[in-house]
JSON list of C-alpha atoms in Angstrom, two decimals:
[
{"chain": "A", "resi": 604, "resn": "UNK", "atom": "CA", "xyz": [0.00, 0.00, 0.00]},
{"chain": "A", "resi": 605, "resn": "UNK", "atom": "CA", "xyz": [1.39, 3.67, -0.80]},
{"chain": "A", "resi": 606, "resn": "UNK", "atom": "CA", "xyz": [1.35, 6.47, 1.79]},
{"chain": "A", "resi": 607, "resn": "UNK", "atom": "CA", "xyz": [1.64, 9.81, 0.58]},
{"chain": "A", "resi": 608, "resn": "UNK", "atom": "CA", "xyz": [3.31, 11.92, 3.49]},
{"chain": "A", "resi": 609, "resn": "UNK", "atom": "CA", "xyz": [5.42, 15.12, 4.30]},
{"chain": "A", "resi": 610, "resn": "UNK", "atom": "CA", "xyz": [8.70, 14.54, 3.34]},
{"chain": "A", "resi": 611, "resn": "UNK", "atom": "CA", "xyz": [11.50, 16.18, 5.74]},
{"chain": "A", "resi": 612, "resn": "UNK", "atom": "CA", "xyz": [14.93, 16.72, 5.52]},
{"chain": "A", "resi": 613, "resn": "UNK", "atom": "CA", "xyz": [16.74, 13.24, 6.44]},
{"chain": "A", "resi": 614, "resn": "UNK", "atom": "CA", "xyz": [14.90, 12.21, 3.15]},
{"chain": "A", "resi": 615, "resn": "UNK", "atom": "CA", "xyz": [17.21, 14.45, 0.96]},
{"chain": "A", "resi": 616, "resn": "UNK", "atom": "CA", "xyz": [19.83, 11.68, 0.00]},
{"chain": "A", "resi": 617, "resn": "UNK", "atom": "CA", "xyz": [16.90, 9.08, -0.56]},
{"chain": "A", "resi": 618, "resn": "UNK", "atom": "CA", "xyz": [15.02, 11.43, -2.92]},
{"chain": "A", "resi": 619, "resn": "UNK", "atom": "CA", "xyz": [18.46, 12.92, -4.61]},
{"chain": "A", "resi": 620, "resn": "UNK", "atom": "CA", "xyz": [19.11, 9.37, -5.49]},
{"chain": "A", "resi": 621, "resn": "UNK", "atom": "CA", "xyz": [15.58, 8.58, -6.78]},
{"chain": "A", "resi": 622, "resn": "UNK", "atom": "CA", "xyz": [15.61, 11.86, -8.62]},
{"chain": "A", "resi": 623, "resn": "UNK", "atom": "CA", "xyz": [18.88, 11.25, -10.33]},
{"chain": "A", "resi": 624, "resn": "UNK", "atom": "CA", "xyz": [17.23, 7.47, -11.32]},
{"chain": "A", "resi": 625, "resn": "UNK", "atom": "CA", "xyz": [14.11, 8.84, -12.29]},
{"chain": "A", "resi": 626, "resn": "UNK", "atom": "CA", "xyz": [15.25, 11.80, -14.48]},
{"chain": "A", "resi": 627, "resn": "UNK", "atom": "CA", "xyz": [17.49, 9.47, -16.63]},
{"chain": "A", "resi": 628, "resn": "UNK", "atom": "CA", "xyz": [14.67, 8.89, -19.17]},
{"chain": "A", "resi": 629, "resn": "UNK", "atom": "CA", "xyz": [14.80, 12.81, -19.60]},
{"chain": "A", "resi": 630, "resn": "UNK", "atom": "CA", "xyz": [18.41, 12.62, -20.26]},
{"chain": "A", "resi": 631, "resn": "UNK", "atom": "CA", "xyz": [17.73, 10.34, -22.93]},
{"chain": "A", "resi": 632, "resn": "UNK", "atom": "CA", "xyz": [14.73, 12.37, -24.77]},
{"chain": "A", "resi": 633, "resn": "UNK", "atom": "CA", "xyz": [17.00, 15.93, -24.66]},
{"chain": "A", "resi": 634, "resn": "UNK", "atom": "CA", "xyz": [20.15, 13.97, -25.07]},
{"chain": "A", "resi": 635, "resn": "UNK", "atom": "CA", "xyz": [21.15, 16.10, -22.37]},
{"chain": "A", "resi": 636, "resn": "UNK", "atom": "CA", "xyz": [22.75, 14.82, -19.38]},
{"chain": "A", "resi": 637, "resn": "UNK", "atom": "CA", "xyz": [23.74, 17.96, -17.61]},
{"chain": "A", "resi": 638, "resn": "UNK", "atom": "CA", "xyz": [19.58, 18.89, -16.68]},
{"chain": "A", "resi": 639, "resn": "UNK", "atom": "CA", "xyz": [19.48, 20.42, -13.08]},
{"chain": "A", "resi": 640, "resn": "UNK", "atom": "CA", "xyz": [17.89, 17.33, -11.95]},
{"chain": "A", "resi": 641, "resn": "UNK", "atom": "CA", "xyz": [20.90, 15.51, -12.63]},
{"chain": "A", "resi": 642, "resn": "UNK", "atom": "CA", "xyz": [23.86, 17.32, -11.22]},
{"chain": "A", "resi": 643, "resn": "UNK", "atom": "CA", "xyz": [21.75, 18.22, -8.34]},
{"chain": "A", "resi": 644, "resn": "UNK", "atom": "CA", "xyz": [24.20, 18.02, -5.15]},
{"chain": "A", "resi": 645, "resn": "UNK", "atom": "CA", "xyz": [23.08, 16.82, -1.32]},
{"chain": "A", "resi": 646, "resn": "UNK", "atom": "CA", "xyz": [23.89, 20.22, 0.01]},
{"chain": "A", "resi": 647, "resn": "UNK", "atom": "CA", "xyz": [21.74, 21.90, -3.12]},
{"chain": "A", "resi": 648, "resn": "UNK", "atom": "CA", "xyz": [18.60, 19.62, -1.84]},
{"chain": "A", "resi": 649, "resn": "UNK", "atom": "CA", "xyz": [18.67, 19.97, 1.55]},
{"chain": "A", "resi": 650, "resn": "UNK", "atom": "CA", "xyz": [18.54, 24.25, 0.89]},
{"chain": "A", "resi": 651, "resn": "UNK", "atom": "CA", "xyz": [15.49, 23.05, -0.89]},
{"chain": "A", "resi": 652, "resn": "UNK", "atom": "CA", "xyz": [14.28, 21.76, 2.27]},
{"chain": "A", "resi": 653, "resn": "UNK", "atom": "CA", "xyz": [14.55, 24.61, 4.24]},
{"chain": "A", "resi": 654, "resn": "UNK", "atom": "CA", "xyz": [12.43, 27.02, 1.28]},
{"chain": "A", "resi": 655, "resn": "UNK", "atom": "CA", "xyz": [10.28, 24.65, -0.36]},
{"chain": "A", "resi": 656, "resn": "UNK", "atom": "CA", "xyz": [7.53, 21.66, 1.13]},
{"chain": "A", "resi": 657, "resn": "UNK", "atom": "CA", "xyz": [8.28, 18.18, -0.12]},
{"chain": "A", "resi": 658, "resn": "UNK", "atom": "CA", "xyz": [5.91, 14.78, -0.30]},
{"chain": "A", "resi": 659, "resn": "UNK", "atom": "CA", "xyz": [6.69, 11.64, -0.73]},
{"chain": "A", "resi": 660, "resn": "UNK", "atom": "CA", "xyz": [5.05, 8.60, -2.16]},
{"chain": "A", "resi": 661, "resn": "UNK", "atom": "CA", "xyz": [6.54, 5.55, 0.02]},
{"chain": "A", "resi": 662, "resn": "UNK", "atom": "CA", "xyz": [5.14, 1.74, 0.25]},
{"chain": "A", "resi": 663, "resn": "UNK", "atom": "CA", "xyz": [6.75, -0.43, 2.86]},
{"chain": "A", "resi": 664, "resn": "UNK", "atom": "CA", "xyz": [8.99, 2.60, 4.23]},
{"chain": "A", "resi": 665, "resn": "UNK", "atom": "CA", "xyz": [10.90, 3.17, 0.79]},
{"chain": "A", "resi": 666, "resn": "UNK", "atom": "CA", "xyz": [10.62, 6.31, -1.06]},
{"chain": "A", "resi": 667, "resn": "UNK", "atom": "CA", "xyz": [9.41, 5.69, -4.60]},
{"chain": "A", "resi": 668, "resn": "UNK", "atom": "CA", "xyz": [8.36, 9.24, -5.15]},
{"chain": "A", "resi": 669, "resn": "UNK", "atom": "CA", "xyz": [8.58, 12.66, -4.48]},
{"chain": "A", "resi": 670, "resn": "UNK", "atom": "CA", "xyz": [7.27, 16.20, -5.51]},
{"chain": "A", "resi": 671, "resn": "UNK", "atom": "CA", "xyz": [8.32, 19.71, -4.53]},
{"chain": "A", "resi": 672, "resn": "UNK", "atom": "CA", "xyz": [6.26, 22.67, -3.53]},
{"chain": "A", "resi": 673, "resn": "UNK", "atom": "CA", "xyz": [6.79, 25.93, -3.20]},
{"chain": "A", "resi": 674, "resn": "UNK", "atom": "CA", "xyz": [3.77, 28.51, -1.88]},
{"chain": "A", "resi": 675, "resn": "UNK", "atom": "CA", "xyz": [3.75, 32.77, -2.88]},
{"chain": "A", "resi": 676, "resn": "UNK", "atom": "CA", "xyz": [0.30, 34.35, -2.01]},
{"chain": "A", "resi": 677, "resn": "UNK", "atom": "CA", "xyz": [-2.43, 32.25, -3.57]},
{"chain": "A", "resi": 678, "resn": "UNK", "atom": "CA", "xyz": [-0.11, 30.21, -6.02]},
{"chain": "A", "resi": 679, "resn": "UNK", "atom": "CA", "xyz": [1.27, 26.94, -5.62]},
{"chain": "A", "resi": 680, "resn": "UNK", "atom": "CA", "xyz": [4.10, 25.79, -7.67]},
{"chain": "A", "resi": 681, "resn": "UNK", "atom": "CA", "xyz": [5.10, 22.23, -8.64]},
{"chain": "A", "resi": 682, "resn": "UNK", "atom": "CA", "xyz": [8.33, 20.78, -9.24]},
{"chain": "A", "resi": 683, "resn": "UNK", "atom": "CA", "xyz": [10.47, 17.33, -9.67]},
{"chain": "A", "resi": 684, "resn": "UNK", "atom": "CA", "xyz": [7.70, 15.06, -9.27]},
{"chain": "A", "resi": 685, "resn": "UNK", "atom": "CA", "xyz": [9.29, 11.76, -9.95]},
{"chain": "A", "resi": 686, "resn": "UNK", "atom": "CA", "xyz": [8.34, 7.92, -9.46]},
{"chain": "A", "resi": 687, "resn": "UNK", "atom": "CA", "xyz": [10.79, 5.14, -9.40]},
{"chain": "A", "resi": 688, "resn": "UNK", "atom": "CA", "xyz": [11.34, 4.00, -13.21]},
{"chain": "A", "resi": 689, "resn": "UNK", "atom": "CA", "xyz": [9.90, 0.65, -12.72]},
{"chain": "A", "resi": 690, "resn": "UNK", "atom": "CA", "xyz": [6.57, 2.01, -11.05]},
{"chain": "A", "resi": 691, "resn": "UNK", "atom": "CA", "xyz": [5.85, 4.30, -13.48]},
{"chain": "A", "resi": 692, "resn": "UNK", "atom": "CA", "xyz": [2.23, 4.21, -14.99]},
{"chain": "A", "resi": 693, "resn": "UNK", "atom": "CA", "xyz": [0.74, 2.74, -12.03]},
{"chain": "A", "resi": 694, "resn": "UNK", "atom": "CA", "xyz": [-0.56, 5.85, -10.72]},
{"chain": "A", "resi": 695, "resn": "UNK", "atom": "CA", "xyz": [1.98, 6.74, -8.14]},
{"chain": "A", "resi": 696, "resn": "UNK", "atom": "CA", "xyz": [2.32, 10.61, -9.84]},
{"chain": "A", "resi": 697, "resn": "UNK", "atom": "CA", "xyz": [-1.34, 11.32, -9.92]},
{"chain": "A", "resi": 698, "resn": "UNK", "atom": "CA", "xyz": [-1.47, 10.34, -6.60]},
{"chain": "A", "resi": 699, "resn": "UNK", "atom": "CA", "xyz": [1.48, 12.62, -5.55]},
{"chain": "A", "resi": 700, "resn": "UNK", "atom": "CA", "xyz": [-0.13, 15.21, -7.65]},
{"chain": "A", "resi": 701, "resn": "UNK", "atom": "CA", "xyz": [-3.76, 14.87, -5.91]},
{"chain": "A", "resi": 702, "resn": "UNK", "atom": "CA", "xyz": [-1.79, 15.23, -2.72]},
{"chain": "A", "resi": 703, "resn": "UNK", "atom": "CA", "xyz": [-0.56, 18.34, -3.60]},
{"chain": "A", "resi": 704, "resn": "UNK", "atom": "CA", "xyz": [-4.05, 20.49, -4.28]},
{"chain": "A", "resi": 705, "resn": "UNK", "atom": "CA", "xyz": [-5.90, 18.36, -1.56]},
{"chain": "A", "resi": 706, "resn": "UNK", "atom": "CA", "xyz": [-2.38, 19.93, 0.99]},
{"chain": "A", "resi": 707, "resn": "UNK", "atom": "CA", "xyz": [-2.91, 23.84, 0.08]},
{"chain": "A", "resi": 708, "resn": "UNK", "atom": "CA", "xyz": [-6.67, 23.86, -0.33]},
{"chain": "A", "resi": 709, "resn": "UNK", "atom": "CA", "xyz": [-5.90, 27.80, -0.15]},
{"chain": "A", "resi": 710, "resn": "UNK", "atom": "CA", "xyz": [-3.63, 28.06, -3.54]},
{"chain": "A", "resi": 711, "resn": "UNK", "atom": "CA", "xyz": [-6.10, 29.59, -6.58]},
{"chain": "A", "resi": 712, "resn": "UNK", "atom": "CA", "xyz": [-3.30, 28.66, -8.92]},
{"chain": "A", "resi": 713, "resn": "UNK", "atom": "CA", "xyz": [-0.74, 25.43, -9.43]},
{"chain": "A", "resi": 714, "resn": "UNK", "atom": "CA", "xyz": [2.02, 25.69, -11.70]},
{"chain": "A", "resi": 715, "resn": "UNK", "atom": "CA", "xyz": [4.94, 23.21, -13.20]},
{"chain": "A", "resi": 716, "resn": "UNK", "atom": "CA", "xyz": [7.09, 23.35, -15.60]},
{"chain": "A", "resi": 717, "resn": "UNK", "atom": "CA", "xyz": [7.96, 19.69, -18.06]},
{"chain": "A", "resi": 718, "resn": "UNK", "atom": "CA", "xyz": [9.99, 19.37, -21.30]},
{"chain": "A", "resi": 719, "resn": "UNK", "atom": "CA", "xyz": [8.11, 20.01, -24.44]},
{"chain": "A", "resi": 720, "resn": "UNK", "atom": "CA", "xyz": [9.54, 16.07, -25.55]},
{"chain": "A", "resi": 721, "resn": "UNK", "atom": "CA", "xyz": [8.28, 14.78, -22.31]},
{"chain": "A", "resi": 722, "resn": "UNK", "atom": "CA", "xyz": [4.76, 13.49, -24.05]},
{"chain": "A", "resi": 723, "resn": "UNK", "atom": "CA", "xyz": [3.84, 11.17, -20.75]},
{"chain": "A", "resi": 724, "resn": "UNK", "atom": "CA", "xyz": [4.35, 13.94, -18.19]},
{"chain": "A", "resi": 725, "resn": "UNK", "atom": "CA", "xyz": [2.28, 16.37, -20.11]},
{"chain": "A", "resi": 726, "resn": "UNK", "atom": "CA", "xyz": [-0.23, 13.36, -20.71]},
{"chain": "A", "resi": 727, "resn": "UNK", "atom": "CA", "xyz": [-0.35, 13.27, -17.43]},
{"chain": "A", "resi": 728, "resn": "UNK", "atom": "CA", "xyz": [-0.85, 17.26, -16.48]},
{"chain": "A", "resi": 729, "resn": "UNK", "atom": "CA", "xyz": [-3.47, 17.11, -18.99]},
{"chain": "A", "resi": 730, "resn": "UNK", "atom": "CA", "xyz": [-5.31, 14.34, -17.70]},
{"chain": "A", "resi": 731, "resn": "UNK", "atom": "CA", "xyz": [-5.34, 16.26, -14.02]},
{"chain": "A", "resi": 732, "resn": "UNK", "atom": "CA", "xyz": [-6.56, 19.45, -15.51]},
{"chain": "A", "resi": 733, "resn": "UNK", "atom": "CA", "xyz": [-3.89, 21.19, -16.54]},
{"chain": "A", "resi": 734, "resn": "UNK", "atom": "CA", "xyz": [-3.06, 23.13, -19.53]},
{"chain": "A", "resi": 735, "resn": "UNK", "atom": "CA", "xyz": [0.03, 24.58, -21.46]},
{"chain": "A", "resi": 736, "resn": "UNK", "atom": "CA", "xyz": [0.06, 28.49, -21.22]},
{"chain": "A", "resi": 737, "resn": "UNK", "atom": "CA", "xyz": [3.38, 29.08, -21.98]},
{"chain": "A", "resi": 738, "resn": "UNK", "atom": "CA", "xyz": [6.35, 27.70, -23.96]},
{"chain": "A", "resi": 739, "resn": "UNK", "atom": "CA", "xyz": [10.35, 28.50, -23.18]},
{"chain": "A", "resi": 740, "resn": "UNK", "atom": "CA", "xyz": [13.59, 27.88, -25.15]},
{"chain": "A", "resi": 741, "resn": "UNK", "atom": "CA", "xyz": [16.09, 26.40, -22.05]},
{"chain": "A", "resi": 742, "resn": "UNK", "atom": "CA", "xyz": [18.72, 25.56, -24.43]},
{"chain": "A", "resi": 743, "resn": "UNK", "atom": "CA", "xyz": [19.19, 24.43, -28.08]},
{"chain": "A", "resi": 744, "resn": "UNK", "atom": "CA", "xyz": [18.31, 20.68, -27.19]},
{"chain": "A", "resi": 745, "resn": "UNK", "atom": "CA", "xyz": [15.29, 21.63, -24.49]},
{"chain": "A", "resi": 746, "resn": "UNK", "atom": "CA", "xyz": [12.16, 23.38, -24.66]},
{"chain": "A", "resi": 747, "resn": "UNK", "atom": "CA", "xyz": [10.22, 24.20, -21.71]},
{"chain": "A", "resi": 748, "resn": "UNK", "atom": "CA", "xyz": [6.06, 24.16, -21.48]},
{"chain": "A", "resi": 749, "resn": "UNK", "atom": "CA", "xyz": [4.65, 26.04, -18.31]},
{"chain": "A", "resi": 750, "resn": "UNK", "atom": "CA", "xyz": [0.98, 24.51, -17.35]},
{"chain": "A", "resi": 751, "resn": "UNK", "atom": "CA", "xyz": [-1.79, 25.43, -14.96]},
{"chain": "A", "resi": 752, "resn": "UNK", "atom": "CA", "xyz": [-4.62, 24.91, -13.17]},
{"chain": "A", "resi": 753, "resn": "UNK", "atom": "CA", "xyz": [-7.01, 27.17, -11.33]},
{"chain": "A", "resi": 754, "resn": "UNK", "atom": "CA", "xyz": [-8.80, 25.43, -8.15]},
{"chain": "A", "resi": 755, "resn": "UNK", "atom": "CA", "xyz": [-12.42, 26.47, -7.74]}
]
């Protein structure tokens, strides 16, 4: 069974390393392996600790996902929401992602950021409600698409 819960700070290393494993199939799609997500250090993490809210996806005390949120006024934004490789499509993200608006009932406005290439994460954002409202060159290999979603 999967329990979504707050993630805290003596998670770092366990979700670095699930990060690094779980952003690999970007790597491949950009042909890029230098992406943040990547070459992401401990020390870099853990200052995401102390600024941003993490939750994590864990079934029999293992971490086999994670997201990252960060709250300004009435918006709520979204970021590295990953799933161990061999989970993946088995619901895990939505989950995560449900988690998230059903946690800051008060946020108007959620907002992530995914690779244009990344067809199964924007499948995905789609599917929860979201929609593409703006698109950003990050370098010549990778193309950003911002999506949102208002909460009634």
């Amino acid at each position: 069974m999967i329990k979504i819960r707050f993630a805290n700070i003596a998670d770092a290393e366990e979700i670095l390393e699930l990060q690094k494993l779980a952003y690999q199939s970007e790597a491949i799609i950009y042909n890029d392996w230098s992406i943040p997500p990547l070459t992401q250090t401990l020390a870099e993490i853990k200052k995401e600790f102390t600024e941003n809210t993490f939750l994590k996806a864990c079934e029999a005390e293992k971490i086999i996902g994670s997201v990252k949120i960060s709250t300004h006024n009435e918006n709520c934004e979204i970021g590295r929401l990953i799933v161990h490789p061999d989970l993946q499509g088995k619901g895990i993200g939505t989950q995560l992602m449900l988690a998230v608006e059903a946690e800051f009932p008060m946020a108007k406005q959620f907002e992530l950021f995914t690779g244009s290439k990344s067809a199964r994460n924007i499948s995905l954002y789609e599917k929860l409600g979201y929609i593409i409202f703006m698109r950003k060159q990050l370098s010549e290999l990778v193309e950003l698409v911002f999506m949102e979603k208002y909460q009634r």
